[in-house]
Amino acid sequence: MKRLARLSLIVFLTLGAVSASAAPTPPAAPKAPCPPSAKARRRAPAPCKVQPSKCPQKPAEKAKQPTAPPQQVTLTDDEALLLQLLNAERADHKLPPLKLDPVLTCVAREHCADMAKRGYFSHLEPGPDRRSPLDRYAAALGRPPTEVVGENLGCAGQPIMGMLHECLMKSPAHRANILDQEYTRVGVGLVVRPDGRTWLTQMFCGNARKAG
């Protein structure tokens, strides 16, 4: 049986959080400790988790994409902490840890940098490219992916990694991505501006389970 596609999106401003979903009306405000900020109430595109059958046959091109997928990557201290917190949650739920993937990490970092530079917050890039997470991953691989792919996004007024992780886990859609049994690999990317504003991207990937 086919599963509905989903990606996850959450907005963080200092200590506030609000999530966006595919519902036609805005979701109810979450309870403390992550109260919503008025500035955080912005409309976002309908999220989805994408199955391999939806992968683009001709990946979108971008000049800054690497000519060959990276073989290894070194995380910053903050990125490493977020990965540690993510896998600790999976261990608490008797799930195997997600392996750090260099390609996913590079794609996650690039998307954070692009959002920070161009001032948007979305899974879908603004024009002219309008690339999705699958497009970005396919371009980095140099071929259409054969795996199921998901993405979590976060934006914070301060680089407080524990708060970012806590708010992700309080959002059902983000929690579902973090604890998804299909995923086996993850990429974590962060961009922190001098004023403290922080962008986070988590990219997930794994083999789709066979129906039946």
PDB file of C-alpha atoms in Angstrom:
ATOM      1  CA  MET A   1       0.000   0.000   0.000  1.00  0.00           C
ATOM      2  CA  LYS A   2       1.379   3.367  -0.987  1.00  0.00           C
ATOM      3  CA  ARG A   3       2.215   5.783   1.784  1.00  0.00           C
ATOM      4  CA  LEU A   4       1.400   9.462   1.675  1.00  0.00           C
ATOM      5  CA  ALA A   5       4.414  11.618   0.979  1.00  0.00           C
ATOM      6  CA  ARG A   6       5.621  14.041   3.629  1.00  0.00           C
ATOM      7  CA  LEU A   7       8.459  16.419   4.482  1.00  0.00           C
ATOM      8  CA  SER A   8       8.692  18.329   7.754  1.00  0.00           C
ATOM      9  CA  LEU A   9       9.008  22.057   8.337  1.00  0.00           C
ATOM     10  CA  ILE A  10       9.206  24.025  11.582  1.00  0.00           C
ATOM     11  CA  VAL A  11       9.967  27.670  12.349  1.00  0.00           C
ATOM     12  CA  PHE A  12      11.868  28.679  15.477  1.00  0.00           C
ATOM     13  CA  LEU A  13      12.246  32.265  16.701  1.00  0.00           C
ATOM     14  CA  THR A  14      14.194  32.511  19.971  1.00  0.00           C
ATOM     15  CA  LEU A  15      11.981  30.401  22.294  1.00  0.00           C
ATOM     16  CA  GLY A  16       8.936  30.196  20.010  1.00  0.00           C
ATOM     17  CA  ALA A  17       7.900  27.481  17.621  1.00  0.00           C
ATOM     18  CA  VAL A  18       5.107  26.837  15.184  1.00  0.00           C
ATOM     19  CA  SER A  19       4.748  24.054  12.645  1.00  0.00           C
ATOM     20  CA  ALA A  20       3.241  24.122   9.152  1.00  0.00           C
ATOM     21  CA  SER A  21       1.399  21.199   7.567  1.00  0.00           C
ATOM     22  CA  ALA A  22      -0.568  20.310   4.463  1.00  0.00           C
ATOM     23  CA  ALA A  23      -3.887  21.205   6.139  1.00  0.00           C
ATOM     24  CA  PRO A  24      -5.791  24.083   4.473  1.00  0.00           C
ATOM     25  CA  THR A  25      -6.178  25.926   7.776  1.00  0.00           C
ATOM     26  CA  PRO A  26      -3.330  26.992  10.113  1.00  0.00           C
ATOM     27  CA  PRO A  27      -2.503  24.417  12.825  1.00  0.00           C
ATOM     28  CA  ALA A  28      -3.315  25.076  16.477  1.00  0.00           C
ATOM     29  CA  ALA A  29      -0.538  26.717  18.482  1.00  0.00           C
ATOM     30  CA  PRO A  30       1.625  24.230  20.436  1.00  0.00           C
ATOM     31  CA  LYS A  31       1.811  24.354  24.246  1.00  0.00           C
ATOM     32  CA  ALA A  32       4.781  25.537  26.298  1.00  0.00           C
ATOM     33  CA  PRO A  33       7.763  25.213  26.494  1.00  0.00           C
ATOM     34  CA  CYS A  34       7.713  26.227  22.838  1.00  0.00           C
ATOM     35  CA  PRO A  35       5.029  28.938  22.609  1.00  0.00           C
ATOM     36  CA  PRO A  36       4.448  30.393  19.135  1.00  0.00           C
ATOM     37  CA  SER A  37       5.809  33.804  18.211  1.00  0.00           C
ATOM     38  CA  ALA A  38       3.669  36.167  16.155  1.00  0.00           C
ATOM     39  CA  LYS A  39       6.551  36.599  13.725  1.00  0.00           C
ATOM     40  CA  ALA A  40       6.698  32.817  13.198  1.00  0.00           C
ATOM     41  CA  ARG A  41       3.201  32.519  11.713  1.00  0.00           C
ATOM     42  CA  ARG A  42       4.133  32.216   8.069  1.00  0.00           C
ATOM     43  CA  ARG A  43       2.671  29.972   5.384  1.00  0.00           C
ATOM     44  CA  ALA A  44       4.892  27.152   4.118  1.00  0.00           C
ATOM     45  CA  PRO A  45       4.520  24.707   1.211  1.00  0.00           C
ATOM     46  CA  ALA A  46       2.795  21.399   1.898  1.00  0.00           C
ATOM     47  CA  PRO A  47       5.483  19.009   3.206  1.00  0.00           C
ATOM     48  CA  CYS A  48       6.003  15.427   2.051  1.00  0.00           C
ATOM     49  CA  LYS A  49       8.195  12.376   2.424  1.00  0.00           C
ATOM     50  CA  VAL A  50       9.151  11.290  -1.077  1.00  0.00           C
ATOM     51  CA  GLN A  51       9.239   7.700  -2.301  1.00  0.00           C
ATOM     52  CA  PRO A  52      11.801   6.556  -4.941  1.00  0.00           C
ATOM     53  CA  SER A  53       9.119   6.419  -7.633  1.00  0.00           C
ATOM     54  CA  LYS A  54       8.783  10.197  -7.343  1.00  0.00           C
ATOM     55  CA  CYS A  55      12.481  10.851  -7.939  1.00  0.00           C
ATOM     56  CA  PRO A  56      13.273  13.088 -10.923  1.00  0.00           C
ATOM     57  CA  GLN A  57      14.540  11.249 -13.980  1.00  0.00           C
ATOM     58  CA  LYS A  58      16.652  14.236 -15.002  1.00  0.00           C
ATOM     59  CA  PRO A  59      18.133  15.840 -11.877  1.00  0.00           C
ATOM     60  CA  ALA A  60      18.213  19.631 -11.825  1.00  0.00           C
ATOM     61  CA  GLU A  61      21.672  21.039 -12.470  1.00  0.00           C
ATOM     62  CA  LYS A  62      23.437  23.678 -10.395  1.00  0.00           C
ATOM     63  CA  ALA A  63      26.930  25.026 -10.998  1.00  0.00           C
ATOM     64  CA  LYS A  64      27.981  24.865  -7.341  1.00  0.00           C
ATOM     65  CA  GLN A  65      27.158  21.176  -6.944  1.00  0.00           C
ATOM     66  CA  PRO A  66      30.238  18.934  -6.605  1.00  0.00           C
ATOM     67  CA  THR A  67      31.332  17.037  -9.707  1.00  0.00           C
ATOM     68  CA  ALA A  68      31.726  13.900  -7.572  1.00  0.00           C
ATOM     69  CA  PRO A  69      29.894  13.008  -4.336  1.00  0.00           C
ATOM     70  CA  PRO A  70      32.085  13.614  -1.256  1.00  0.00           C
ATOM     71  CA  GLN A  71      33.417  10.491   0.446  1.00  0.00           C
ATOM     72  CA  GLN A  72      33.789  11.928   3.959  1.00  0.00           C
ATOM     73  CA  VAL A  73      32.786  14.960   5.987  1.00  0.00           C
ATOM     74  CA  THR A  74      33.718  16.482   9.366  1.00  0.00           C
ATOM     75  CA  LEU A  75      30.880  17.924  11.427  1.00  0.00           C
ATOM     76  CA  THR A  76      31.115  21.120  13.447  1.00  0.00           C
ATOM     77  CA  ASP A  77      30.656  20.752  17.212  1.00  0.00           C
ATOM     78  CA  ASP A  78      27.036  21.956  16.971  1.00  0.00           C
ATOM     79  CA  GLU A  79      26.232  19.622  14.069  1.00  0.00           C
ATOM     80  CA  ALA A  80      27.797  16.715  15.963  1.00  0.00           C
ATOM     81  CA  LEU A  81      25.692  17.531  19.025  1.00  0.00           C
ATOM     82  CA  LEU A  82      22.473  17.535  16.970  1.00  0.00           C
ATOM     83  CA  LEU A  83      23.410  14.160  15.466  1.00  0.00           C
ATOM     84  CA  GLN A  84      24.136  12.796  18.949  1.00  0.00           C
ATOM     85  CA  LEU A  85      20.765  14.022  20.257  1.00  0.00           C
ATOM     86  CA  LEU A  86      18.961  12.578  17.228  1.00  0.00           C
ATOM     87  CA  ASN A  87      20.505   9.128  17.648  1.00  0.00           C
ATOM     88  CA  ALA A  88      19.919   9.206  21.411  1.00  0.00           C
ATOM     89  CA  GLU A  89      16.198   9.594  20.691  1.00  0.00           C
ATOM     90  CA  ARG A  90      16.310   6.628  18.316  1.00  0.00           C
ATOM     91  CA  ALA A  91      18.135   4.525  20.913  1.00  0.00           C
ATOM     92  CA  ASP A  92      15.449   5.386  23.482  1.00  0.00           C
ATOM     93  CA  HIS A  93      12.869   3.985  21.041  1.00  0.00           C
ATOM     94  CA  LYS A  94      14.890   0.806  20.294  1.00  0.00           C
ATOM     95  CA  LEU A  95      15.801   2.024  16.810  1.00  0.00           C
ATOM     96  CA  PRO A  96      19.245   1.705  15.191  1.00  0.00           C
ATOM     97  CA  PRO A  97      21.324   4.891  14.899  1.00  0.00           C
ATOM     98  CA  LEU A  98      21.391   6.793  11.626  1.00  0.00           C
ATOM     99  CA  LYS A  99      24.770   6.736   9.885  1.00  0.00           C
ATOM    100  CA  LEU A 100      26.233  10.100   8.936  1.00  0.00           C
ATOM    101  CA  ASP A 101      26.151  10.495   5.153  1.00  0.00           C
ATOM    102  CA  PRO A 102      28.656  12.930   3.544  1.00  0.00           C
ATOM    103  CA  VAL A 103      26.472  13.690   0.516  1.00  0.00           C
ATOM    104  CA  LEU A 104      23.367  14.369   2.590  1.00  0.00           C
ATOM    105  CA  THR A 105      25.401  16.574   4.931  1.00  0.00           C
ATOM    106  CA  CYS A 106      26.800  18.656   2.077  1.00  0.00           C
ATOM    107  CA  VAL A 107      23.315  19.066   0.579  1.00  0.00           C
ATOM    108  CA  ALA A 108      21.920  20.046   3.996  1.00  0.00           C
ATOM    109  CA  ARG A 109      24.652  22.642   4.538  1.00  0.00           C
ATOM    110  CA  GLU A 110      24.179  24.108   1.079  1.00  0.00           C
ATOM    111  CA  HIS A 111      20.437  24.491   1.610  1.00  0.00           C
ATOM    112  CA  CYS A 112      21.007  26.228   4.960  1.00  0.00           C
ATOM    113  CA  ALA A 113      23.482  28.606   3.333  1.00  0.00           C
ATOM    114  CA  ASP A 114      21.088  29.339   0.476  1.00  0.00           C
ATOM    115  CA  MET A 115      18.176  30.053   2.854  1.00  0.00           C
ATOM    116  CA  ALA A 116      20.361  32.352   4.962  1.00  0.00           C
ATOM    117  CA  LYS A 117      21.741  34.180   1.916  1.00  0.00           C
ATOM    118  CA  ARG A 118      18.455  34.658   0.040  1.00  0.00           C
ATOM    119  CA  GLY A 119      16.252  35.141   3.089  1.00  0.00           C
ATOM    120  CA  TYR A 120      13.674  32.371   2.679  1.00  0.00           C
ATOM    121  CA  PHE A 121      12.616  29.362   4.754  1.00  0.00           C
ATOM    122  CA  SER A 122      11.196  26.502   2.709  1.00  0.00           C
ATOM    123  CA  HIS A 123      11.850  23.012   1.352  1.00  0.00           C
ATOM    124  CA  LEU A 124      11.328  24.461  -2.128  1.00  0.00           C
ATOM    125  CA  GLU A 125      13.881  26.981  -3.384  1.00  0.00           C
ATOM    126  CA  PRO A 126      12.575  30.267  -4.816  1.00  0.00           C
ATOM    127  CA  GLY A 127      12.949  30.916  -8.552  1.00  0.00           C
ATOM    128  CA  PRO A 128      14.450  30.460 -10.971  1.00  0.00           C
ATOM    129  CA  ASP A 129      15.405  26.875  -9.992  1.00  0.00           C
ATOM    130  CA  ARG A 130      12.518  25.939  -7.639  1.00  0.00           C
ATOM    131  CA  ARG A 131      14.447  22.830  -6.574  1.00  0.00           C
ATOM    132  CA  SER A 132      13.016  20.355  -4.059  1.00  0.00           C
ATOM    133  CA  PRO A 133      15.045  18.263  -1.564  1.00  0.00           C
ATOM    134  CA  LEU A 134      15.013  15.411  -4.104  1.00  0.00           C
ATOM    135  CA  ASP A 135      16.346  17.735  -6.814  1.00  0.00           C
ATOM    136  CA  ARG A 136      19.187  18.890  -4.562  1.00  0.00           C
ATOM    137  CA  TYR A 137      20.079  15.334  -3.552  1.00  0.00           C
ATOM    138  CA  ALA A 138      19.886  14.054  -7.126  1.00  0.00           C
ATOM    139  CA  ALA A 139      22.141  16.874  -8.356  1.00  0.00           C
ATOM    140  CA  ALA A 140      24.728  16.062  -5.674  1.00  0.00           C
ATOM    141  CA  LEU A 141      24.653  12.353  -6.552  1.00  0.00           C
ATOM    142  CA  GLY A 142      24.700  13.008 -10.288  1.00  0.00           C
ATOM    143  CA  ARG A 143      21.847  10.535 -10.780  1.00  0.00           C
ATOM    144  CA  PRO A 144      18.220   9.991  -9.705  1.00  0.00           C
ATOM    145  CA  PRO A 145      18.094   8.619  -6.131  1.00  0.00           C
ATOM    146  CA  THR A 146      16.632   5.161  -5.572  1.00  0.00           C
ATOM    147  CA  GLU A 147      15.940   5.744  -1.857  1.00  0.00           C
ATOM    148  CA  VAL A 148      13.151   7.376   0.119  1.00  0.00           C
ATOM    149  CA  VAL A 149      14.166  10.892   1.186  1.00  0.00           C
ATOM    150  CA  GLY A 150      12.914  13.217   3.933  1.00  0.00           C
ATOM    151  CA  GLU A 151      13.886  16.628   5.295  1.00  0.00           C
ATOM    152  CA  ASN A 152      13.476  18.607   8.535  1.00  0.00           C
ATOM    153  CA  LEU A 153      14.071  22.368   8.573  1.00  0.00           C
ATOM    154  CA  GLY A 154      14.569  24.745  11.487  1.00  0.00           C
ATOM    155  CA  CYS A 155      15.300  28.454  11.920  1.00  0.00           C
ATOM    156  CA  ALA A 156      16.219  29.958  15.292  1.00  0.00           C
ATOM    157  CA  GLY A 157      17.066  33.367  16.678  1.00  0.00           C
ATOM    158  CA  GLN A 158      19.842  31.854  18.802  1.00  0.00           C
ATOM    159  CA  PRO A 159      22.172  28.872  18.221  1.00  0.00           C
ATOM    160  CA  ILE A 160      20.849  26.763  21.120  1.00  0.00           C
ATOM    161  CA  MET A 161      21.078  23.188  19.879  1.00  0.00           C
ATOM    162  CA  GLY A 162      19.185  21.641  22.800  1.00  0.00           C
ATOM    163  CA  MET A 163      16.229  23.948  22.185  1.00  0.00           C
ATOM    164  CA  LEU A 164      16.214  23.192  18.469  1.00  0.00           C
ATOM    165  CA  HIS A 165      16.192  19.461  19.112  1.00  0.00           C
ATOM    166  CA  GLU A 166      13.530  19.700  21.838  1.00  0.00           C
ATOM    167  CA  CYS A 167      11.204  21.685  19.589  1.00  0.00           C
ATOM    168  CA  LEU A 168      11.728  19.237  16.720  1.00  0.00           C
ATOM    169  CA  MET A 169      10.728  16.368  18.990  1.00  0.00           C
ATOM    170  CA  LYS A 170       7.610  18.257  20.160  1.00  0.00           C
ATOM    171  CA  SER A 171       6.442  18.530  16.543  1.00  0.00           C
ATOM    172  CA  PRO A 172       4.705  15.277  15.441  1.00  0.00           C
ATOM    173  CA  ALA A 173       5.885  15.560  11.805  1.00  0.00           C
ATOM    174  CA  HIS A 174       9.532  16.200  12.749  1.00  0.00           C
ATOM    175  CA  ARG A 175       9.457  13.510  15.407  1.00  0.00           C
ATOM    176  CA  ALA A 176       8.110  11.080  12.793  1.00  0.00           C
ATOM    177  CA  ASN A 177      11.077  11.778  10.504  1.00  0.00           C
ATOM    178  CA  ILE A 178      13.598  11.413  13.337  1.00  0.00           C
ATOM    179  CA  LEU A 179      12.073   8.096  14.450  1.00  0.00           C
ATOM    180  CA  ASP A 180      11.233   6.720  10.985  1.00  0.00           C
ATOM    181  CA  GLN A 181      12.301   3.075  10.701  1.00  0.00           C
ATOM    182  CA  GLU A 182      12.933   3.323   6.946  1.00  0.00           C
ATOM    183  CA  TYR A 183      15.757   5.811   7.307  1.00  0.00           C
ATOM    184  CA  THR A 184      19.299   4.508   7.689  1.00  0.00           C
ATOM    185  CA  ARG A 185      21.402   7.606   6.871  1.00  0.00           C
ATOM    186  CA  VAL A 186      21.266  11.290   7.772  1.00  0.00           C
ATOM    187  CA  GLY A 187      22.938  14.572   6.923  1.00  0.00           C
ATOM    188  CA  VAL A 188      23.024  17.520   9.338  1.00  0.00           C
ATOM    189  CA  GLY A 189      23.751  21.067   8.205  1.00  0.00           C
ATOM    190  CA  LEU A 190      23.897  24.345  10.148  1.00  0.00           C
ATOM    191  CA  VAL A 191      24.533  27.974   9.295  1.00  0.00           C
ATOM    192  CA  VAL A 192      24.931  30.487  12.145  1.00  0.00           C
ATOM    193  CA  ARG A 193      25.156  34.183  11.292  1.00  0.00           C
ATOM    194  CA  PRO A 194      27.170  36.641  13.423  1.00  0.00           C
ATOM    195  CA  ASP A 195      23.903  37.964  14.924  1.00  0.00           C
ATOM    196  CA  GLY A 196      23.076  34.438  16.165  1.00  0.00           C
ATOM    197  CA  ARG A 197      20.337  33.603  13.663  1.00  0.00           C
ATOM    198  CA  THR A 198      20.574  29.896  12.895  1.00  0.00           C
ATOM    199  CA  TRP A 199      19.347  27.702  10.045  1.00  0.00           C
ATOM    200  CA  LEU A 200      19.157  23.919  10.419  1.00  0.00           C
ATOM    201  CA  THR A 201      18.558  21.221   7.801  1.00  0.00           C
ATOM    202  CA  GLN A 202      18.311  17.501   8.550  1.00  0.00           C
ATOM    203  CA  MET A 203      18.190  15.246   5.478  1.00  0.00           C
ATOM    204  CA  PHE A 204      17.144  11.611   5.858  1.00  0.00           C
ATOM    205  CA  CYS A 205      17.530   8.710   3.446  1.00  0.00           C
ATOM    206  CA  GLY A 206      16.878   4.990   3.438  1.00  0.00           C
ATOM    207  CA  ASN A 207      15.587   2.027   1.480  1.00  0.00           C
ATOM    208  CA  ALA A 208      11.810   2.004   1.018  1.00  0.00           C
ATOM    209  CA  ARG A 209      10.079  -0.996   2.545  1.00  0.00           C
ATOM    210  CA  LYS A 210       8.464  -3.334   0.084  1.00  0.00           C
ATOM    211  CA  ALA A 211       4.678  -3.509   0.122  1.00  0.00           C
ATOM    212  CA  GLY A 212       3.006  -6.729   1.160  1.00  0.00           C
TER     213      GLY A 212
END
